[in-house]
């Protein structure tokens, strides 16, 4: 049965195509450097935004018109979503998908029934994946929506909730193993606090670390060798989330001896909520060997919350791809569209058009970033800017061959310190030139 009858397989038509349902830049088999776009970009569809999101907002009801809405029984609806999902994956030519336990099957009246509901859908996934090239980029569990997680999950003050959260993650790891997930994600939606007045921060952080250690141990026990990923976000729904940004997360992982077990899943909109740029978070992870995967979306410049828009900003996708290429790719990670269509884009077709523009935006970003690296356009500027560290006192500082006494002697002999322009406007103009000339091809 087809859910998207009016949509054919999306084809690459090139930059001048006027068809909103054709790729302008994403040409899966085209090589950029020594790999194809498909191999580098590793796109994924987020199950929650594309199949369960109803497009409600805090002020209004859902607007989404979806072909599976004709089913009222929650399990029938869940099954229809699987059928529709694989149709969408194939038509878009997206190689991966991601989900939370909560997205794929309804909660039952007990934990046992909830896990059984999941098994029915996971069986279906397994069947569909046998006949398809689509793979699971990552799965995770939703330990934040249900009222039982009101005070947190692994950082709840209530030990029964900690146990319940662990039971769900245990199942999540088993499901990930069954479906061959390449990564497993932890996003701590309620792992933070509302106020310090009633919070034992030290205990909560210790408990969170114990939770992660138990997850690592259990995954070893069952032979699930996916890359574990922490997804930082500074706030929302909590006023402070413990995995605030990559730097906070990395400090936590190091303190609790977990840094070799985890990497980061970096979401663009979470970076901007933390007061960083997307490329800042990618850079921070990259230089520490911690860049795992990406949630590809963008925030709205006027809104201070997580709008999860489909990525269209070419500057941001270029700088993101720059970091990813400099990282040597994403390894087992990918670019997951943790993005939802706007409330006003309520037709099912909009789901396809949104993914098409997202994929095109990253494909173009990839091409520009590749050219920037090939020409050493930014590297030569940066190398030149730091050249004082290649010889003389700079070289001694770098090599650890000096100390404060020697530096003071040196400084006392300086009669003039010369600085040079950082040339930022010139550099931004160069970036624009690369964007435009790549677009024109
Ligand atoms: C919410 C997060 C969430 C994670 C997975 O803001 O982006 O969807 O990606 O739990
Ligand atoms: Ca995310
Ligand atoms: Ca988000």
mmCIF file of N, CA and C in Angstrom, residues 329-391:
data_model
loop_
_atom_site.group_PDB
_atom_site.id
_atom_site.type_symbol
_atom_site.label_atom_id
_atom_site.label_comp_id
_atom_site.label_asym_id
_atom_site.label_seq_id
_atom_site.Cartn_x
_atom_site.Cartn_y
_atom_site.Cartn_z
ATOM 1 N N UNK A 329 35.537 12.970 8.229
ATOM 2 C CA UNK A 329 34.194 12.386 8.123
ATOM 3 C C UNK A 329 33.588 12.145 9.490
ATOM 4 N N UNK A 330 32.450 11.469 9.488
ATOM 5 C CA UNK A 330 31.721 11.272 10.740
ATOM 6 C C UNK A 330 31.841 9.844 11.278
ATOM 7 N N UNK A 331 32.672 9.023 10.651
ATOM 8 C CA UNK A 331 32.800 7.644 11.142
ATOM 9 C C UNK A 331 31.453 6.947 11.080
ATOM 10 N N UNK A 332 31.010 6.424 12.239
ATOM 11 C CA UNK A 332 29.716 5.722 12.241
ATOM 12 C C UNK A 332 28.545 6.705 12.354
ATOM 13 N N UNK A 333 28.837 7.997 12.481
ATOM 14 C CA UNK A 333 27.767 8.991 12.611
ATOM 15 C C UNK A 333 27.173 9.384 11.268
ATOM 16 N N UNK A 334 26.270 10.335 11.304
ATOM 17 C CA UNK A 334 25.640 10.799 10.072
ATOM 18 C C UNK A 334 24.999 12.153 10.297
ATOM 19 N N UNK A 335 24.249 12.599 9.290
ATOM 20 C CA UNK A 335 23.518 13.866 9.404
ATOM 21 C C UNK A 335 22.036 13.531 9.523
ATOM 22 N N UNK A 336 21.567 13.535 10.765
ATOM 23 C CA UNK A 336 20.171 13.190 11.026
ATOM 24 C C UNK A 336 19.331 14.464 11.019
ATOM 25 N N UNK A 337 18.294 14.484 10.193
ATOM 26 C CA UNK A 337 17.432 15.669 10.158
ATOM 27 C C UNK A 337 16.506 15.692 11.363
ATOM 28 N N UNK A 338 17.042 16.178 12.483
ATOM 29 C CA UNK A 338 16.197 16.382 13.658
ATOM 30 C C UNK A 338 15.492 17.720 13.427
ATOM 31 N N UNK A 339 14.566 17.694 12.492
ATOM 32 C CA UNK A 339 13.951 18.927 12.006
ATOM 33 C C UNK A 339 12.497 18.677 11.677
ATOM 34 N N UNK A 340 11.684 19.687 11.923
ATOM 35 C CA UNK A 340 10.257 19.513 11.600
ATOM 36 C C UNK A 340 9.808 20.604 10.654
ATOM 37 N N UNK A 341 8.845 20.248 9.825
ATOM 38 C CA UNK A 341 8.255 21.257 8.939
ATOM 39 C C UNK A 341 7.517 22.272 9.808
ATOM 40 N N UNK A 342 7.341 23.470 9.286
ATOM 41 C CA UNK A 342 6.628 24.512 10.047
ATOM 42 C C UNK A 342 5.152 24.130 10.222
ATOM 43 N N UNK A 343 4.519 24.706 11.207
ATOM 44 C CA UNK A 343 3.110 24.400 11.495
ATOM 45 C C UNK A 343 2.219 24.734 10.300
ATOM 46 N N UNK A 344 2.691 25.712 9.515
ATOM 47 C CA UNK A 344 1.921 26.131 8.339
ATOM 48 C C UNK A 344 2.183 25.231 7.124
ATOM 49 N N UNK A 345 3.188 24.376 7.210
ATOM 50 C CA UNK A 345 3.503 23.452 6.089
ATOM 51 C C UNK A 345 2.935 22.084 6.434
ATOM 52 N N UNK A 346 1.611 21.986 6.418
ATOM 53 C CA UNK A 346 0.973 20.811 7.031
ATOM 54 C C UNK A 346 0.692 19.659 6.080
ATOM 55 N N UNK A 347 0.959 19.854 4.764
ATOM 56 C CA UNK A 347 0.699 18.760 3.822
ATOM 57 C C UNK A 347 1.789 17.695 3.903
ATOM 58 N N UNK A 348 1.416 16.468 3.570
ATOM 59 C CA UNK A 348 2.407 15.378 3.592
ATOM 60 C C UNK A 348 3.542 15.656 2.602
ATOM 61 N N UNK A 349 3.228 16.321 1.464
ATOM 62 C CA UNK A 349 4.274 16.632 0.474
ATOM 63 C C UNK A 349 5.385 17.486 1.076
ATOM 64 N N UNK A 350 4.990 18.349 2.032
ATOM 65 C CA UNK A 350 5.987 19.233 2.649
ATOM 66 C C UNK A 350 7.104 18.441 3.332
ATOM 67 N N UNK A 351 6.782 17.233 3.793
ATOM 68 C CA UNK A 351 7.807 16.404 4.438
ATOM 69 C C UNK A 351 8.928 16.092 3.445
ATOM 70 N N UNK A 352 8.532 15.827 2.198
ATOM 71 C CA UNK A 352 9.537 15.528 1.160
ATOM 72 C C UNK A 352 10.308 16.787 0.784
ATOM 73 N N UNK A 353 9.555 17.882 0.554
ATOM 74 C CA UNK A 353 10.220 19.121 0.121
ATOM 75 C C UNK A 353 11.223 19.597 1.177
ATOM 76 N N UNK A 354 10.866 19.414 2.441
ATOM 77 C CA UNK A 354 11.752 19.849 3.528
ATOM 78 C C UNK A 354 13.044 19.032 3.529
ATOM 79 N N UNK A 355 12.917 17.720 3.359
ATOM 80 C CA UNK A 355 14.132 16.903 3.319
ATOM 81 C C UNK A 355 14.967 17.235 2.084
ATOM 82 N N UNK A 356 14.300 17.505 0.967
ATOM 83 C CA UNK A 356 15.047 17.826 -0.262
ATOM 84 C C UNK A 356 15.895 19.080 -0.036
ATOM 85 N N UNK A 357 15.312 20.126 0.537
ATOM 86 C CA UNK A 357 16.110 21.349 0.730
ATOM 87 C C UNK A 357 17.205 21.128 1.774
ATOM 88 N N UNK A 358 16.928 20.329 2.780
ATOM 89 C CA UNK A 358 17.948 20.031 3.789
ATOM 90 C C UNK A 358 19.123 19.272 3.178
ATOM 91 N N UNK A 359 18.809 18.293 2.354
ATOM 92 C CA UNK A 359 19.871 17.478 1.733
ATOM 93 C C UNK A 359 20.669 18.318 0.740
ATOM 94 N N UNK A 360 19.954 19.142 -0.025
ATOM 95 C CA UNK A 360 20.643 20.028 -0.972
ATOM 96 C C UNK A 360 21.546 21.026 -0.238
ATOM 97 N N UNK A 361 21.073 21.543 0.885
ATOM 98 C CA UNK A 361 21.854 22.551 1.610
ATOM 99 C C UNK A 361 23.161 21.943 2.131
ATOM 100 N N UNK A 362 23.101 20.702 2.606
ATOM 101 C CA UNK A 362 24.336 20.062 3.067
ATOM 102 C C UNK A 362 25.223 19.604 1.905
ATOM 103 N N UNK A 363 24.583 19.216 0.781
ATOM 104 C CA UNK A 363 25.388 18.810 -0.378
ATOM 105 C C UNK A 363 26.179 20.009 -0.897
ATOM 106 N N UNK A 364 25.525 21.154 -0.943
ATOM 107 C CA UNK A 364 26.228 22.353 -1.417
ATOM 108 C C UNK A 364 27.309 22.749 -0.405
ATOM 109 N N UNK A 365 26.956 22.702 0.879
ATOM 110 C CA UNK A 365 27.934 23.000 1.921
ATOM 111 C C UNK A 365 29.157 22.099 1.792
ATOM 112 N N UNK A 366 28.923 20.830 1.488
ATOM 113 C CA UNK A 366 30.022 19.874 1.312
ATOM 114 C C UNK A 366 30.934 20.296 0.157
ATOM 115 N N UNK A 367 30.301 20.682 -0.968
ATOM 116 C CA UNK A 367 31.119 21.043 -2.132
ATOM 117 C C UNK A 367 31.970 22.282 -1.845
ATOM 118 N N UNK A 368 31.363 23.267 -1.189
ATOM 119 C CA UNK A 368 32.108 24.501 -0.894
ATOM 120 C C UNK A 368 33.230 24.196 0.101
ATOM 121 N N UNK A 369 32.914 23.433 1.134
ATOM 122 C CA UNK A 369 33.918 23.117 2.153
ATOM 123 C C UNK A 369 35.078 22.344 1.538
ATOM 124 N N UNK A 370 34.751 21.413 0.658
ATOM 125 C CA UNK A 370 35.809 20.622 0.012
ATOM 126 C C UNK A 370 36.764 21.527 -0.768
ATOM 127 N N UNK A 371 36.176 22.466 -1.509
ATOM 128 C CA UNK A 371 36.988 23.385 -2.321
ATOM 129 C C UNK A 371 37.842 24.289 -1.414
ATOM 130 N N UNK A 372 37.238 24.758 -0.319
ATOM 131 C CA UNK A 372 37.999 25.599 0.627
ATOM 132 C C UNK A 372 39.217 24.847 1.152
ATOM 133 N N UNK A 373 39.021 23.568 1.453
ATOM 134 C CA UNK A 373 40.119 22.769 2.009
ATOM 135 C C UNK A 373 41.152 22.476 0.920
ATOM 136 N N UNK A 374 40.646 22.106 -0.254
ATOM 137 C CA UNK A 374 41.545 21.787 -1.365
ATOM 138 C C UNK A 374 42.464 22.976 -1.681
ATOM 139 N N UNK A 375 41.905 24.168 -1.668
ATOM 140 C CA UNK A 375 42.692 25.380 -1.974
ATOM 141 C C UNK A 375 43.441 25.912 -0.751
ATOM 142 N N UNK A 376 43.273 25.307 0.376
ATOM 143 C CA UNK A 376 43.825 25.789 1.660
ATOM 144 C C UNK A 376 43.467 27.263 1.881
ATOM 145 N N UNK A 377 42.244 27.626 1.442
ATOM 146 C CA UNK A 377 41.843 29.029 1.472
ATOM 147 C C UNK A 377 41.840 29.587 2.900
ATOM 148 N N UNK A 378 41.269 28.838 3.836
ATOM 149 C CA UNK A 378 41.240 29.320 5.216
ATOM 150 C C UNK A 378 42.510 28.909 5.964
ATOM 151 N N UNK A 379 42.995 27.704 5.678
ATOM 152 C CA UNK A 379 44.207 27.228 6.374
ATOM 153 C C UNK A 379 45.381 28.179 6.180
ATOM 154 N N UNK A 380 45.563 28.661 4.949
ATOM 155 C CA UNK A 380 46.744 29.505 4.741
ATOM 156 C C UNK A 380 46.591 30.826 5.498
ATOM 157 N N UNK A 381 45.351 31.319 5.603
ATOM 158 C CA UNK A 381 45.136 32.543 6.386
ATOM 159 C C UNK A 381 45.464 32.277 7.861
ATOM 160 N N UNK A 382 44.953 31.156 8.365
ATOM 161 C CA UNK A 382 45.170 30.825 9.784
ATOM 162 C C UNK A 382 46.666 30.558 10.040
ATOM 163 N N UNK A 383 47.289 29.781 9.167
ATOM 164 C CA UNK A 383 48.721 29.477 9.351
ATOM 165 C C UNK A 383 49.538 30.768 9.409
ATOM 166 N N UNK A 384 49.234 31.667 8.494
ATOM 167 C CA UNK A 384 49.970 32.928 8.439
ATOM 168 C C UNK A 384 49.741 33.744 9.711
ATOM 169 N N UNK A 385 48.499 33.691 10.219
ATOM 170 C CA UNK A 385 48.166 34.487 11.400
ATOM 171 C C UNK A 385 48.948 34.023 12.642
ATOM 172 N N UNK A 386 49.262 32.752 12.688
ATOM 173 C CA UNK A 386 49.962 32.209 13.870
ATOM 174 C C UNK A 386 51.448 31.975 13.619
ATOM 175 N N UNK A 387 51.990 32.572 12.555
ATOM 176 C CA UNK A 387 53.368 32.237 12.168
ATOM 177 C C UNK A 387 54.390 32.628 13.227
ATOM 178 N N UNK A 388 54.023 33.530 14.165
ATOM 179 C CA UNK A 388 54.996 33.904 15.201
ATOM 180 C C UNK A 388 55.339 32.717 16.105
ATOM 181 N N UNK A 389 54.538 31.663 16.038
ATOM 182 C CA UNK A 389 54.832 30.487 16.862
ATOM 183 C C UNK A 389 55.690 29.445 16.129
ATOM 184 N N UNK A 390 56.136 29.807 14.921
ATOM 185 C CA UNK A 390 56.949 28.848 14.163
ATOM 186 C C UNK A 390 58.439 29.039 14.375
ATOM 187 N N UNK A 391 58.818 30.163 14.938
ATOM 188 C CA UNK A 391 60.250 30.398 15.154
ATOM 189 C C UNK A 391 60.479 31.225 16.416
#
